[in-house]
Amino acid sequence: MIQWFSRSNDDPTRKELTRRGFELGWISEQTRPDMPDAKTIKAKWSGDEAIMLPGILTTAIAQYAAEITHAHQLMEKTLNGDEIAAQLEAEPYASRLAPKFPLISSVFEEHDEQCIEKLFFDAEKNHEVIAEDLWCKASWLSFHDDDASMRFRFSFGMEGYEDVAADPARQNLASELTDAIFPESAAITEHPSLNQLLENMIGSKPAYTERIIYFNAPNGGAQMHHDVERGHLGVVFAQMHGSTGWLALAKPKLMDEIQAFLALQESEAALIKVLPDIDAQHALRELAKDRNKLSKHIDAFDHELSEALMDRCPEFIQHLFAQGYGHILKPGDVLLMPQRDIKNCVWHTVFCLDDEPGEALSFALRTR
Ligand SMILES: [Fe+2]
């Protein structure tokens, strides 16, 4: 169970929830959750609930301590402005990438302000090119000056239009490229009991695609969002280093909680702070009266009214923690988030709980 506080206190385990300048309270984990059994995991997954697997990778990640240190150095040098291409042409990356994944080019995309550097690779077998246009893209998670959160995303083809479900061969090669740069990925992909649990959960051997390596930094993290995409079932998120705070709940429950919160007397004062304009407050309350409208609004690219509540309102964050939707992930913990479809997917928001960026792996889960 996670306890939320409005301000700092004497609890030595307390962690600050501050993201992009918004102070959203403090949390501490009163007790570590228990490891759920296979039956519970399956039932929760089918019921669109986020599932935490505490410490399942603790032993596995100890075997990748050197690689996790290298990843941390890659992130730090990138933050210092070092070119990623030059780093990947040096050890330990050069020998891991050769001979299968020659680095073809790297670009600084001007049309994408969040792009740090995008690197293109071919895949070769016996000196023959077997696939082109595999890429690793490093991006900022926000435009906030004091948020150094970044990620490395792996995919192929035209970004934004890539239909990963339609090209399993290149999708697999993009996953292998991730393994070459971040070998600690095997802590998930080669983990016998995690794979067994996931196979039992989805009814087929798991495959891990659309891989992203996150470095959530102090004052950073991710706003409330979902990850629904064609062809995958959900997300496996694993903390390698550092710790993160989470709220994760299926969209119908998120709507329930928005409606429940707005019905509370104390929501009035809370709302005034995040939506000072009376018309905006009124508009959000009107949306919340009609579930269809609220649903459409949340799904819209611009959903500033509910965003004010979900991402900037400490009282609403407190409300969600009090309802039991919070998690604290430490190294070795895994969080599973089903993404069945747009109506039932688990929405989630992430906070960095440390003084420096930590590393996490986020892989989409699909049947093999
Ligand atoms: Fe996500």
Tab-separated table of C-alpha atoms and ligand atoms in Angstrom:
chain	number	residue	atom	x	y	z
A	1	MET	CA	0.000	0.000	0.000
A	2	ILE	CA	1.244	3.470	-0.882
A	3	GLN	CA	0.666	6.357	1.505
A	4	TRP	CA	0.329	9.847	0.007
A	5	PHE	CA	1.254	13.028	1.972
A	6	SER	CA	0.667	16.629	1.023
A	7	ARG	CA	4.057	17.695	2.377
A	8	SER	CA	7.349	16.262	3.527
A	9	ASN	CA	7.457	14.540	6.918
A	10	ASP	CA	9.781	12.425	9.088
A	11	ASP	CA	9.205	9.207	7.135
A	12	PRO	CA	12.716	8.338	5.891
A	13	THR	CA	11.276	6.365	2.944
A	14	ARG	CA	9.173	9.262	1.616
A	15	LYS	CA	9.646	10.218	-2.028
A	16	GLU	CA	8.708	13.483	-3.697
A	17	LEU	CA	6.211	13.496	-6.567
A	18	THR	CA	7.344	16.476	-8.593
A	19	ARG	CA	7.093	16.512	-12.359
A	20	ARG	CA	7.943	19.363	-14.705
A	21	GLY	CA	7.691	21.900	-11.909
A	22	PHE	CA	4.355	20.649	-10.540
A	23	GLU	CA	4.562	19.550	-6.909
A	24	LEU	CA	2.118	16.689	-6.514
A	25	GLY	CA	2.852	15.551	-2.961
A	26	TRP	CA	4.952	12.817	-1.403
A	27	ILE	CA	4.544	9.062	-1.200
A	28	SER	CA	5.958	6.176	0.764
A	29	GLU	CA	5.473	2.451	0.506
A	30	GLN	CA	4.114	1.168	3.815
A	31	THR	CA	4.588	-2.502	2.949
A	32	ARG	CA	6.053	-4.246	-0.089
A	33	PRO	CA	3.315	-5.977	-2.092
A	34	ASP	CA	3.331	-9.784	-2.253
A	35	MET	CA	4.116	-11.679	-5.429
A	36	PRO	CA	0.750	-12.688	-6.928
A	37	ASP	CA	0.252	-16.323	-7.975
A	38	ALA	CA	-0.250	-17.376	-11.614
A	39	LYS	CA	-4.027	-17.614	-11.255
A	40	THR	CA	-4.307	-14.092	-9.819
A	41	ILE	CA	-2.037	-12.703	-12.541
A	42	LYS	CA	-4.173	-14.239	-15.266
A	43	ALA	CA	-7.422	-13.030	-13.688
A	44	LYS	CA	-6.119	-9.481	-13.247
A	45	TRP	CA	-4.774	-9.364	-16.799
A	46	SER	CA	-8.133	-10.484	-18.183
A	47	GLY	CA	-9.793	-7.896	-15.955
A	48	ASP	CA	-7.632	-5.042	-17.359
A	49	GLU	CA	-5.773	-4.487	-14.098
A	50	ALA	CA	-2.133	-3.464	-13.746
A	51	ILE	CA	-0.118	-6.219	-12.060
A	52	MET	CA	3.058	-5.705	-10.078
A	53	LEU	CA	5.577	-8.541	-9.827
A	54	PRO	CA	7.827	-7.345	-6.970
A	55	GLY	CA	11.467	-8.380	-7.191
A	56	ILE	CA	10.924	-10.984	-9.918
A	57	LEU	CA	14.050	-9.810	-11.795
A	58	THR	CA	16.296	-9.047	-8.801
A	59	THR	CA	18.614	-12.021	-9.378
A	60	ALA	CA	18.514	-11.630	-13.175
A	61	ILE	CA	19.537	-7.967	-13.216
A	62	ALA	CA	22.475	-8.677	-10.881
A	63	GLN	CA	23.925	-10.672	-13.802
A	64	TYR	CA	23.727	-7.562	-16.000
A	65	ALA	CA	25.279	-5.097	-13.553
A	66	ALA	CA	28.081	-4.186	-15.995
A	67	GLU	CA	25.650	-3.624	-18.894
A	68	ILE	CA	23.359	-1.517	-16.695
A	69	THR	CA	26.386	0.590	-15.741
A	70	HIS	CA	27.262	0.989	-19.449
A	71	ALA	CA	23.671	2.040	-20.199
A	72	HIS	CA	23.868	4.615	-17.411
A	73	GLN	CA	27.108	5.977	-18.897
A	74	LEU	CA	25.554	6.110	-22.382
A	75	MET	CA	22.662	8.136	-20.945
A	76	GLU	CA	24.973	10.470	-18.975
A	77	LYS	CA	27.268	11.140	-21.933
A	78	THR	CA	24.233	11.759	-24.144
A	79	LEU	CA	22.925	14.267	-21.591
A	80	ASN	CA	26.344	15.914	-21.716
A	81	GLY	CA	25.933	16.363	-25.454
A	82	ASP	CA	28.127	13.506	-26.730
A	83	GLU	CA	26.958	12.110	-30.063
A	84	ILE	CA	25.340	8.704	-29.669
A	85	ALA	CA	26.710	7.500	-33.024
A	86	ALA	CA	30.278	8.076	-31.834
A	87	GLN	CA	29.530	6.274	-28.574
A	88	LEU	CA	28.107	3.270	-30.426
A	89	GLU	CA	31.162	3.107	-32.671
A	90	ALA	CA	33.306	2.637	-29.562
A	91	GLU	CA	33.388	-0.289	-27.142
A	92	PRO	CA	31.499	-2.022	-25.680
A	93	TYR	CA	28.982	-1.318	-28.442
A	94	ALA	CA	31.141	-1.744	-31.561
A	95	SER	CA	31.785	-5.434	-30.999
A	96	ARG	CA	28.220	-6.113	-29.903
A	97	LEU	CA	26.784	-4.519	-33.067
A	98	ALA	CA	29.277	-6.047	-35.499
A	99	PRO	CA	28.903	-7.757	-37.861
A	100	LYS	CA	25.099	-8.009	-37.848
A	101	PHE	CA	24.059	-4.389	-37.360
A	102	PRO	CA	26.220	-1.874	-39.244
A	103	LEU	CA	25.427	1.725	-38.286
A	104	ILE	CA	24.471	3.421	-41.572
A	105	SER	CA	23.747	6.997	-40.517
A	106	SER	CA	22.636	9.239	-37.715
A	107	VAL	CA	20.497	12.356	-37.981
A	108	PHE	CA	19.342	15.226	-35.803
A	109	GLU	CA	15.738	15.609	-36.870
A	110	GLU	CA	14.802	19.257	-37.077
A	111	HIS	CA	11.091	18.607	-37.508
A	112	ASP	CA	10.964	16.774	-34.177
A	113	GLU	CA	12.083	19.038	-31.367
A	114	GLN	CA	12.102	16.157	-28.890
A	115	CYS	CA	14.539	14.155	-31.014
A	116	ILE	CA	18.078	14.008	-29.639
A	117	GLU	CA	19.511	11.731	-32.331
A	118	LYS	CA	18.138	9.026	-34.604
A	119	LEU	CA	20.419	6.199	-35.688
A	120	PHE	CA	19.784	3.965	-38.698
A	121	PHE	CA	21.093	0.414	-39.040
A	122	ASP	CA	21.024	-2.352	-41.613
A	123	ALA	CA	20.854	-5.995	-40.627
A	124	GLU	CA	23.326	-8.289	-42.379
A	125	LYS	CA	23.834	-12.012	-42.605
A	126	ASN	CA	26.954	-13.461	-44.283
A	127	HIS	CA	27.757	-9.942	-45.589
A	128	GLU	CA	24.342	-9.747	-47.298
A	129	VAL	CA	21.859	-7.058	-46.259
A	130	ILE	CA	18.738	-8.817	-44.989
A	131	ALA	CA	16.897	-5.692	-43.727
A	132	GLU	CA	17.253	-1.929	-43.976
A	133	ASP	CA	16.008	1.066	-42.088
A	134	LEU	CA	16.061	-0.331	-38.565
A	135	TRP	CA	16.393	2.551	-36.143
A	136	CYS	CA	17.108	3.588	-32.600
A	137	LYS	CA	15.786	7.020	-31.709
A	138	ALA	CA	16.844	8.930	-28.620
A	139	SER	CA	14.284	11.548	-27.543
A	140	TRP	CA	13.478	13.865	-24.693
A	141	LEU	CA	10.271	13.000	-22.854
A	142	SER	CA	9.292	16.651	-22.498
A	143	PHE	CA	10.220	20.196	-23.486
A	144	HIS	CA	10.739	21.210	-19.860
A	145	ASP	CA	14.221	22.682	-19.305
A	146	ASP	CA	14.648	21.007	-15.917
A	147	ASP	CA	13.527	17.549	-17.024
A	148	ALA	CA	16.353	15.396	-18.402
A	149	SER	CA	14.114	12.337	-18.924
A	150	MET	CA	14.973	10.560	-22.163
A	151	ARG	CA	14.304	7.325	-23.966
A	152	PHE	CA	15.772	5.110	-26.667
A	153	ARG	CA	13.061	3.700	-28.896
A	154	PHE	CA	13.679	0.873	-31.381
A	155	SER	CA	11.654	0.283	-34.520
A	156	PHE	CA	11.901	0.289	-38.316
A	157	GLY	CA	10.557	1.978	-41.415
A	158	MET	CA	8.684	5.252	-41.536
A	159	GLU	CA	8.157	6.545	-38.049
A	160	GLY	CA	4.563	7.143	-37.041
A	161	TYR	CA	3.366	4.978	-39.942
A	162	GLU	CA	5.246	1.810	-39.067
A	163	ASP	CA	2.835	-1.069	-38.877
A	164	VAL	CA	4.880	-3.280	-36.633
A	165	ALA	CA	2.251	-6.006	-36.705
A	166	ALA	CA	2.630	-6.328	-40.494
A	167	ASP	CA	6.372	-7.041	-40.637
A	168	PRO	CA	7.365	-9.544	-37.948
A	169	ALA	CA	10.804	-10.175	-39.480
A	170	ARG	CA	11.947	-6.564	-39.232
A	171	GLN	CA	10.191	-6.253	-35.888
A	172	ASN	CA	12.317	-9.129	-34.578
A	173	LEU	CA	15.466	-7.543	-35.970
A	174	ALA	CA	14.611	-4.258	-34.216
A	175	SER	CA	14.314	-6.299	-31.002
A	176	GLU	CA	17.709	-7.926	-31.643
A	177	LEU	CA	19.185	-4.477	-32.210
A	178	THR	CA	17.905	-3.527	-28.743
A	179	ASP	CA	19.606	-6.622	-27.313
A	180	ALA	CA	22.901	-5.542	-28.888
A	181	ILE	CA	22.824	-2.047	-27.386
A	182	PHE	CA	21.053	-2.908	-24.129
A	183	PRO	CA	21.857	-6.603	-23.405
A	184	GLU	CA	20.137	-6.289	-20.017
A	185	SER	CA	16.944	-6.794	-22.085
A	186	ALA	CA	17.626	-10.510	-21.578
A	187	ALA	CA	16.739	-10.059	-17.898
A	188	ILE	CA	13.161	-10.028	-19.270
A	189	THR	CA	13.311	-12.018	-22.492
A	190	GLU	CA	15.371	-14.937	-21.127
A	191	HIS	CA	13.783	-15.087	-17.678
A	192	PRO	CA	12.312	-18.594	-17.257
A	193	SER	CA	9.699	-17.952	-14.563
A	194	LEU	CA	8.604	-14.555	-15.946
A	195	ASN	CA	8.164	-16.120	-19.400
A	196	GLN	CA	6.227	-19.002	-17.859
A	197	LEU	CA	3.920	-16.613	-16.002
A	198	LEU	CA	3.353	-14.527	-19.134
A	199	GLU	CA	2.726	-17.615	-21.276
A	200	ASN	CA	0.123	-18.762	-18.760
A	201	MET	CA	-1.364	-15.254	-18.742
A	202	ILE	CA	-1.718	-14.764	-22.521
A	203	GLY	CA	-2.123	-18.452	-23.466
A	204	SER	CA	0.837	-18.512	-25.847
A	205	LYS	CA	4.613	-18.023	-25.780
A	206	PRO	CA	5.365	-14.294	-25.335
A	207	ALA	CA	7.268	-12.103	-27.795
A	208	TYR	CA	8.668	-8.695	-26.838
A	209	THR	CA	8.438	-5.955	-29.436
A	210	GLU	CA	8.352	-2.158	-29.754
A	211	ARG	CA	11.097	-1.833	-27.221
A	212	ILE	CA	11.829	1.349	-25.347
A	213	ILE	CA	14.597	1.979	-22.817
A	214	TYR	CA	13.555	4.750	-20.434
A	215	PHE	CA	15.694	6.974	-18.272
A	216	ASN	CA	13.172	8.827	-16.130
A	217	ALA	CA	14.939	11.781	-14.517
A	218	PRO	CA	14.167	13.869	-11.421
A	219	ASN	CA	11.327	16.307	-12.162
A	220	GLY	CA	10.394	14.099	-15.131
A	221	GLY	CA	8.443	10.971	-15.989
A	222	ALA	CA	5.333	10.483	-18.090
A	223	GLN	CA	1.928	12.124	-18.022
A	224	MET	CA	-1.215	9.981	-17.845
A	225	HIS	CA	-1.471	8.039	-21.148
A	226	HIS	CA	-2.156	4.624	-22.653
A	227	ASP	CA	-0.140	2.464	-25.070
A	228	VAL	CA	-2.777	0.789	-27.227
A	229	GLU	CA	-1.457	-0.314	-30.608
A	230	ARG	CA	-2.541	-2.856	-33.152
A	231	GLY	CA	-1.124	-6.319	-32.632
A	232	HIS	CA	0.086	-6.126	-29.081
A	233	LEU	CA	-1.588	-7.091	-25.849
A	234	GLY	CA	0.040	-4.844	-23.316
A	235	VAL	CA	3.246	-3.566	-21.794
A	236	VAL	CA	5.900	-5.219	-19.640
A	237	PHE	CA	7.776	-2.516	-17.713
A	238	ALA	CA	10.861	-3.526	-15.739
A	239	GLN	CA	12.912	-1.321	-13.423
A	240	MET	CA	16.649	-1.961	-13.875
A	241	HIS	CA	18.088	0.883	-11.808
A	242	GLY	CA	16.569	3.621	-9.635
A	243	SER	CA	12.902	3.766	-8.729
A	244	THR	CA	9.676	5.110	-10.176
A	245	GLY	CA	6.231	5.929	-8.771
A	246	TRP	CA	3.123	4.926	-10.715
A	247	LEU	CA	-0.601	5.261	-10.961
A	248	ALA	CA	-2.149	2.706	-13.308
A	249	LEU	CA	-5.822	1.949	-13.881
A	250	ALA	CA	-8.105	0.901	-16.723
A	251	LYS	CA	-9.889	3.663	-18.607
A	252	PRO	CA	-13.397	2.851	-17.232
A	253	LYS	CA	-11.996	3.089	-13.697
A	254	LEU	CA	-10.188	6.305	-14.509
A	255	MET	CA	-13.498	7.778	-15.657
A	256	ASP	CA	-15.208	6.457	-12.492
A	257	GLU	CA	-12.568	8.176	-10.372
A	258	ILE	CA	-12.812	11.471	-12.277
A	259	GLN	CA	-16.577	11.431	-11.703
A	260	ALA	CA	-16.202	10.396	-8.048
A	261	PHE	CA	-13.585	13.053	-7.365
A	262	LEU	CA	-15.606	15.842	-8.991
A	263	ALA	CA	-18.580	14.845	-6.828
A	264	LEU	CA	-16.543	15.500	-3.670
A	265	GLN	CA	-16.952	18.840	-1.913
A	266	GLU	CA	-13.151	19.295	-1.709
A	267	SER	CA	-12.800	19.043	-5.498
A	268	GLU	CA	-14.037	22.626	-5.793
A	269	ALA	CA	-10.987	24.234	-4.175
A	270	ALA	CA	-8.665	21.715	-5.865
A	271	LEU	CA	-10.095	22.477	-9.299
A	272	ILE	CA	-9.777	26.245	-8.871
A	273	LYS	CA	-6.003	25.811	-8.432
A	274	VAL	CA	-5.460	23.842	-11.663
A	275	LEU	CA	-8.212	25.388	-13.784
A	276	PRO	CA	-8.537	28.992	-12.572
A	277	ASP	CA	-10.920	29.875	-15.404
A	278	ILE	CA	-14.517	29.315	-14.200
A	279	ASP	CA	-15.632	28.369	-17.720
A	280	ALA	CA	-12.986	25.636	-17.868
A	281	GLN	CA	-14.110	24.260	-14.488
A	282	HIS	CA	-17.682	24.272	-15.698
A	283	ALA	CA	-16.698	22.582	-18.994
A	284	LEU	CA	-14.913	19.754	-17.153
A	285	ARG	CA	-17.870	19.231	-14.816
A	286	GLU	CA	-20.247	19.126	-17.787
A	287	LEU	CA	-18.018	16.538	-19.548
A	288	ALA	CA	-17.926	14.397	-16.409
A	289	LYS	CA	-21.741	14.253	-16.338
A	290	ASP	CA	-21.799	12.415	-19.678
A	291	ARG	CA	-19.640	9.282	-19.815
A	292	ASN	CA	-19.600	9.161	-23.620
A	293	LYS	CA	-18.414	12.735	-23.868
A	294	LEU	CA	-15.861	12.215	-21.110
A	295	SER	CA	-14.545	9.103	-22.879
A	296	LYS	CA	-14.168	10.931	-26.203
A	297	HIS	CA	-12.531	13.883	-24.483
A	298	ILE	CA	-9.930	11.706	-22.713
A	299	ASP	CA	-9.084	9.953	-25.983
A	300	ALA	CA	-8.652	13.216	-27.879
A	301	PHE	CA	-5.077	14.353	-28.537
A	302	ASP	CA	-5.824	17.644	-26.792
A	303	HIS	CA	-7.516	16.836	-23.484
A	304	GLU	CA	-6.305	19.773	-21.449
A	305	LEU	CA	-9.350	19.831	-19.130
A	306	SER	CA	-8.862	16.311	-17.786
A	307	GLU	CA	-5.083	16.672	-18.046
A	308	ALA	CA	-5.266	19.493	-15.511
A	309	LEU	CA	-6.812	16.996	-13.123
A	310	MET	CA	-4.776	13.885	-13.988
A	311	ASP	CA	-1.338	15.486	-14.296
A	312	ARG	CA	-1.342	18.648	-12.219
A	313	CYS	CA	-3.860	18.264	-9.385
A	314	PRO	CA	-2.276	16.922	-6.145
A	315	GLU	CA	-5.703	16.198	-4.618
A	316	PHE	CA	-6.696	14.012	-7.562
A	317	ILE	CA	-3.329	12.206	-7.404
A	318	GLN	CA	-3.986	11.687	-3.680
A	319	HIS	CA	-7.458	10.361	-4.519
A	320	LEU	CA	-6.036	7.757	-6.954
A	321	PHE	CA	-3.373	6.598	-4.469
A	322	ALA	CA	-6.064	6.304	-1.773
A	323	GLN	CA	-8.091	4.057	-4.113
A	324	GLY	CA	-5.097	1.697	-4.325
A	325	TYR	CA	-3.950	2.411	-7.895
A	326	GLY	CA	-0.378	3.328	-6.894
A	327	HIS	CA	2.871	1.366	-7.194
A	328	ILE	CA	6.511	2.016	-6.360
A	329	LEU	CA	8.936	0.150	-8.618
A	330	LYS	CA	12.444	-0.661	-7.411
A	331	PRO	CA	15.209	-2.493	-9.302
A	332	GLY	CA	13.983	-5.982	-10.167
A	333	ASP	CA	10.264	-5.075	-10.045
A	334	VAL	CA	8.023	-5.556	-13.078
A	335	LEU	CA	4.698	-3.876	-13.830
A	336	LEU	CA	2.363	-5.488	-16.380
A	337	MET	CA	-0.215	-3.249	-18.042
A	338	PRO	CA	-2.868	-4.796	-20.286
A	339	GLN	CA	-3.778	-2.685	-23.348
A	340	ARG	CA	-6.720	-4.718	-24.662
A	341	ASP	CA	-8.313	-1.913	-26.684
A	342	ILE	CA	-8.945	1.813	-26.555
A	343	LYS	CA	-11.975	1.357	-24.270
A	344	ASN	CA	-10.336	-0.928	-21.697
A	345	CYS	CA	-6.616	-0.149	-21.753
A	346	VAL	CA	-4.703	0.619	-18.578
A	347	TRP	CA	-3.825	4.318	-18.424
A	348	HIS	CA	-0.706	5.155	-16.447
A	349	THR	CA	1.417	7.996	-15.173
A	350	VAL	CA	5.056	7.798	-14.044
A	351	PHE	CA	7.248	9.770	-11.628
A	352	CYS	CA	10.991	9.553	-11.028
A	353	LEU	CA	11.591	8.977	-7.303
A	354	ASP	CA	15.366	9.442	-7.234
A	355	ASP	CA	18.030	12.129	-7.333
A	356	GLU	CA	19.361	10.861	-10.663
A	357	PRO	CA	17.847	9.174	-13.744
A	358	GLY	CA	17.172	5.446	-13.404
A	359	GLU	CA	16.874	2.867	-16.181
A	360	ALA	CA	13.779	0.878	-17.102
A	361	LEU	CA	12.791	-1.381	-19.987
A	362	SER	CA	9.354	-1.082	-21.555
A	363	PHE	CA	8.469	-3.841	-24.026
A	364	ALA	CA	5.201	-4.460	-25.830
A	365	LEU	CA	3.920	-7.972	-25.267
A	366	ARG	CA	2.475	-10.098	-28.059
A	367	THR	CA	1.981	-13.740	-28.870
A	368	ARG	CA	4.826	-15.363	-30.766
B	1	FE	FE	3.301	3.963	-21.331
